[in-house]
C-alpha cells in the first residue's frame, strides 16, 4: 500500500485485494451501474480479480491507477484516480463514491488531489469522460476546470459519452 496524496479530510492510496468489499459495493451501486455500467462483478473473488487486473496492473504498467479514497481514520468512502484506457488517447480522471459519502465535497477534494498528482506525473492534457445524463459529475468536472471537448465512444458496445479536457501545467512550472 502506497500513499498517493493527503488532503484536509482524505487520504488517497493504492488499491489492493483487501479493498474488495468497497470495490464490490461501488460497482454494484445503482448510480454506478446507471452512469458507468454494470461490471458483472457479484462476489468478493470477482472484485479481487478486478482489482488485480485493473488498478494493480495499471499501476505497474503506467505508474498511475484508480486509488482508494479514505477518511483520515481509515474509513473507505470511494475511489478516485487516473486511468489509461486503450480506446482513449488521453489519461483520464475517474471517481466513484459510496452513496453515504456523496454530496459532501469529498469527490471534489479527491479529484483536486488527483489533478495535482497528474501534474507531478507530467500528464497533460488530462481528460475525463462522463455520461451526458450525469449532472453531478459534469458539474464537478466544470468546477475543476475541465472543458467540454466533444462526444466520444468509450466502448463500441456502449452509448456515446462526453469528453472533457484540461491542460495541466508542466511539473517544472509548479515546483
mmCIF file of C-alpha atoms in Angstrom:
data_model
loop_
_atom_site.group_PDB
_atom_site.id
_atom_site.type_symbol
_atom_site.label_atom_id
_atom_site.label_comp_id
_atom_site.label_asym_id
_atom_site.label_seq_id
_atom_site.Cartn_x
_atom_site.Cartn_y
_atom_site.Cartn_z
ATOM 1 C CA UNK A 1 0.000 0.000 0.000
ATOM 2 C CA UNK A 2 1.422 3.298 -1.043
ATOM 3 C CA UNK A 3 0.080 6.717 -0.112
ATOM 4 C CA UNK A 4 -0.596 8.946 -3.126
ATOM 5 C CA UNK A 5 -1.971 12.122 -1.544
ATOM 6 C CA UNK A 6 -3.284 13.572 1.690
ATOM 7 C CA UNK A 7 -5.865 16.350 1.827
ATOM 8 C CA UNK A 8 -7.569 18.159 4.669
ATOM 9 C CA UNK A 9 -10.051 15.299 5.155
ATOM 10 C CA UNK A 10 -8.848 12.438 2.952
ATOM 11 C CA UNK A 11 -6.062 10.047 2.067
ATOM 12 C CA UNK A 12 -5.600 8.539 -1.377
ATOM 13 C CA UNK A 13 -3.648 5.296 -1.558
ATOM 14 C CA UNK A 14 -3.088 2.424 -3.926
ATOM 15 C CA UNK A 15 -5.730 -0.286 -4.039
ATOM 16 C CA UNK A 16 -5.095 -3.897 -3.089
ATOM 17 C CA UNK A 17 -7.138 -7.082 -2.779
ATOM 18 C CA UNK A 18 -8.144 -6.170 0.785
ATOM 19 C CA UNK A 19 -10.226 -3.386 -0.765
ATOM 20 C CA UNK A 20 -12.516 -5.903 -2.473
ATOM 21 C CA UNK A 21 -15.545 -5.184 -0.211
ATOM 22 C CA UNK A 22 -15.525 -1.474 -1.098
ATOM 23 C CA UNK A 23 -14.928 -2.242 -4.780
ATOM 24 C CA UNK A 24 -17.809 -4.712 -4.859
ATOM 25 C CA UNK A 25 -20.161 -2.229 -3.163
ATOM 26 C CA UNK A 26 -19.161 0.547 -5.598
ATOM 27 C CA UNK A 27 -19.571 -1.403 -8.837
ATOM 28 C CA UNK A 28 -22.972 -2.715 -7.743
ATOM 29 C CA UNK A 29 -24.302 0.648 -6.548
ATOM 30 C CA UNK A 30 -27.317 1.577 -8.725
ATOM 31 C CA UNK A 31 -25.862 5.010 -9.557
ATOM 32 C CA UNK A 32 -22.573 3.427 -10.683
ATOM 33 C CA UNK A 33 -24.440 0.912 -12.833
ATOM 34 C CA UNK A 34 -26.592 3.666 -14.369
ATOM 35 C CA UNK A 35 -23.817 6.128 -15.199
ATOM 36 C CA UNK A 36 -20.734 3.920 -15.613
ATOM 37 C CA UNK A 37 -22.071 0.481 -16.388
ATOM 38 C CA UNK A 38 -22.626 -2.984 -14.962
ATOM 39 C CA UNK A 39 -19.238 -4.586 -14.389
ATOM 40 C CA UNK A 40 -20.833 -8.030 -13.805
ATOM 41 C CA UNK A 41 -18.910 -8.433 -10.540
ATOM 42 C CA UNK A 42 -21.028 -10.157 -7.913
ATOM 43 C CA UNK A 43 -18.586 -11.778 -5.475
ATOM 44 C CA UNK A 44 -15.553 -10.750 -3.447
ATOM 45 C CA UNK A 45 -13.460 -13.024 -5.666
ATOM 46 C CA UNK A 46 -14.738 -11.113 -8.721
ATOM 47 C CA UNK A 47 -13.760 -7.852 -7.010
ATOM 48 C CA UNK A 48 -10.286 -9.130 -6.053
ATOM 49 C CA UNK A 49 -9.694 -10.243 -9.640
ATOM 50 C CA UNK A 50 -10.914 -6.878 -10.986
ATOM 51 C CA UNK A 51 -8.545 -5.011 -8.643
ATOM 52 C CA UNK A 52 -5.606 -7.199 -9.708
ATOM 53 C CA UNK A 53 -6.376 -6.870 -13.435
ATOM 54 C CA UNK A 54 -7.384 -3.204 -13.188
ATOM 55 C CA UNK A 55 -5.713 -0.821 -10.725
ATOM 56 C CA UNK A 56 -2.819 -3.080 -9.704
ATOM 57 C CA UNK A 57 -1.902 -3.934 -13.316
ATOM 58 C CA UNK A 58 -2.410 -0.332 -14.472
ATOM 59 C CA UNK A 59 -0.140 0.985 -11.722
ATOM 60 C CA UNK A 60 2.594 -1.481 -12.747
ATOM 61 C CA UNK A 61 2.208 -0.596 -16.435
ATOM 62 C CA UNK A 62 1.593 3.161 -16.389
ATOM 63 C CA UNK A 63 2.635 4.356 -12.923
ATOM 64 C CA UNK A 64 -0.883 5.517 -12.058
ATOM 65 C CA UNK A 65 -4.282 3.936 -11.442
ATOM 66 C CA UNK A 66 -7.511 4.286 -9.500
ATOM 67 C CA UNK A 67 -6.804 4.906 -5.816
ATOM 68 C CA UNK A 68 -8.675 4.179 -2.613
ATOM 69 C CA UNK A 69 -10.146 7.298 -1.031
ATOM 70 C CA UNK A 70 -10.488 7.061 2.716
ATOM 71 C CA UNK A 71 -11.064 9.361 5.632
ATOM 72 C CA UNK A 72 -8.091 10.000 7.896
ATOM 73 C CA UNK A 73 -9.468 7.367 10.304
ATOM 74 C CA UNK A 74 -9.211 4.752 7.525
ATOM 75 C CA UNK A 75 -12.907 4.621 6.607
ATOM 76 C CA UNK A 76 -13.109 3.774 2.876
ATOM 77 C CA UNK A 77 -15.534 6.049 1.033
ATOM 78 C CA UNK A 78 -14.749 5.635 -2.670
ATOM 79 C CA UNK A 79 -12.127 5.667 -5.388
ATOM 80 C CA UNK A 80 -10.528 8.372 -7.486
ATOM 81 C CA UNK A 81 -7.569 8.179 -9.803
ATOM 82 C CA UNK A 82 -6.012 8.195 -13.234
ATOM 83 C CA UNK A 83 -6.867 5.709 -15.967
ATOM 84 C CA UNK A 84 -5.309 4.890 -19.311
ATOM 85 C CA UNK A 85 -7.956 3.306 -21.484
ATOM 86 C CA UNK A 86 -6.995 1.531 -24.708
ATOM 87 C CA UNK A 87 -9.679 3.374 -26.679
ATOM 88 C CA UNK A 88 -8.916 6.891 -25.409
ATOM 89 C CA UNK A 89 -5.891 8.925 -26.487
ATOM 90 C CA UNK A 90 -5.538 10.639 -23.111
ATOM 91 C CA UNK A 91 -5.141 9.676 -19.479
ATOM 92 C CA UNK A 92 -8.434 10.393 -17.761
ATOM 93 C CA UNK A 93 -9.588 11.033 -14.228
ATOM 94 C CA UNK A 94 -12.246 8.791 -12.751
ATOM 95 C CA UNK A 95 -14.063 8.640 -9.439
ATOM 96 C CA UNK A 96 -16.906 6.864 -7.678
ATOM 97 C CA UNK A 97 -18.137 7.212 -4.113
ATOM 98 C CA UNK A 98 -20.461 5.201 -1.918
ATOM 99 C CA UNK A 99 -23.920 6.794 -1.540
ATOM 100 C CA UNK A 100 -23.429 7.864 2.107
ATOM 101 C CA UNK A 101 -20.398 9.959 1.133
ATOM 102 C CA UNK A 102 -21.819 11.816 -1.866
ATOM 103 C CA UNK A 103 -22.770 15.472 -1.705
ATOM 104 C CA UNK A 104 -20.190 16.347 0.962
ATOM 105 C CA UNK A 105 -17.412 17.673 -1.271
ATOM 106 C CA UNK A 106 -15.271 14.535 -0.982
ATOM 107 C CA UNK A 107 -15.268 13.845 -4.730
ATOM 108 C CA UNK A 108 -14.096 17.388 -5.469
ATOM 109 C CA UNK A 109 -11.399 17.201 -2.779
ATOM 110 C CA UNK A 110 -10.149 13.813 -4.026
ATOM 111 C CA UNK A 111 -10.286 14.939 -7.659
ATOM 112 C CA UNK A 112 -8.265 18.094 -6.868
ATOM 113 C CA UNK A 113 -5.608 15.900 -5.231
ATOM 114 C CA UNK A 114 -5.661 13.604 -8.263
ATOM 115 C CA UNK A 115 -5.183 16.541 -10.642
ATOM 116 C CA UNK A 116 -2.162 17.659 -8.569
ATOM 117 C CA UNK A 117 -0.839 14.084 -8.780
ATOM 118 C CA UNK A 118 -1.297 14.125 -12.578
ATOM 119 C CA UNK A 119 0.775 17.336 -12.724
ATOM 120 C CA UNK A 120 3.552 15.655 -10.746
ATOM 121 C CA UNK A 121 3.454 12.759 -13.215
ATOM 122 C CA UNK A 122 3.730 15.162 -16.161
ATOM 123 C CA UNK A 123 0.335 14.265 -17.613
ATOM 124 C CA UNK A 124 -1.172 16.882 -19.919
ATOM 125 C CA UNK A 125 -3.788 17.245 -21.094
ATOM 126 C CA UNK A 126 -5.896 15.387 -18.560
ATOM 127 C CA UNK A 127 -9.194 14.009 -19.819
ATOM 128 C CA UNK A 128 -12.450 12.981 -18.234
ATOM 129 C CA UNK A 129 -15.308 11.038 -19.748
ATOM 130 C CA UNK A 130 -18.817 11.294 -18.397
ATOM 131 C CA UNK A 131 -22.283 10.044 -19.168
ATOM 132 C CA UNK A 132 -24.151 13.091 -20.559
ATOM 133 C CA UNK A 133 -27.018 12.427 -18.103
ATOM 134 C CA UNK A 134 -24.742 12.585 -15.039
ATOM 135 C CA UNK A 135 -25.346 16.215 -13.999
ATOM 136 C CA UNK A 136 -23.442 15.895 -10.697
ATOM 137 C CA UNK A 137 -20.286 14.617 -12.410
ATOM 138 C CA UNK A 138 -20.497 17.227 -15.142
ATOM 139 C CA UNK A 139 -20.784 19.982 -12.515
ATOM 140 C CA UNK A 140 -17.749 18.585 -10.669
ATOM 141 C CA UNK A 141 -15.655 18.439 -13.854
ATOM 142 C CA UNK A 142 -16.542 22.014 -14.781
ATOM 143 C CA UNK A 143 -15.748 23.179 -11.221
ATOM 144 C CA UNK A 144 -12.330 21.503 -11.515
ATOM 145 C CA UNK A 145 -11.655 23.443 -14.718
ATOM 146 C CA UNK A 146 -12.321 20.828 -17.396
ATOM 147 C CA UNK A 147 -13.885 21.999 -20.654
ATOM 148 C CA UNK A 148 -16.238 20.015 -22.831
ATOM 149 C CA UNK A 149 -14.439 18.845 -25.972
ATOM 150 C CA UNK A 150 -16.793 16.503 -27.847
ATOM 151 C CA UNK A 151 -18.837 13.310 -27.675
ATOM 152 C CA UNK A 152 -16.819 10.090 -27.990
ATOM 153 C CA UNK A 153 -17.392 6.367 -27.916
ATOM 154 C CA UNK A 154 -15.558 4.930 -24.942
ATOM 155 C CA UNK A 155 -16.629 1.445 -25.963
ATOM 156 C CA UNK A 156 -18.342 0.423 -29.228
ATOM 157 C CA UNK A 157 -20.902 -1.569 -27.239
ATOM 158 C CA UNK A 158 -21.867 1.442 -25.086
ATOM 159 C CA UNK A 159 -23.508 4.814 -25.755
ATOM 160 C CA UNK A 160 -21.500 7.939 -26.530
ATOM 161 C CA UNK A 161 -20.069 9.888 -23.592
ATOM 162 C CA UNK A 162 -18.899 13.457 -23.078
ATOM 163 C CA UNK A 163 -15.142 14.017 -23.334
ATOM 164 C CA UNK A 164 -13.691 16.829 -21.233
ATOM 165 C CA UNK A 165 -10.090 18.067 -21.302
ATOM 166 C CA UNK A 166 -7.912 20.160 -19.022
ATOM 167 C CA UNK A 167 -4.462 21.410 -19.951
ATOM 168 C CA UNK A 168 -2.189 20.932 -16.950
ATOM 169 C CA UNK A 169 0.976 22.915 -16.303
ATOM 170 C CA UNK A 170 4.239 21.112 -16.767
ATOM 171 C CA UNK A 171 5.713 19.941 -13.487
ATOM 172 C CA UNK A 172 8.671 22.362 -13.693
ATOM 173 C CA UNK A 173 6.248 25.312 -13.660
ATOM 174 C CA UNK A 174 4.553 24.242 -10.404
ATOM 175 C CA UNK A 175 7.553 23.306 -8.272
#
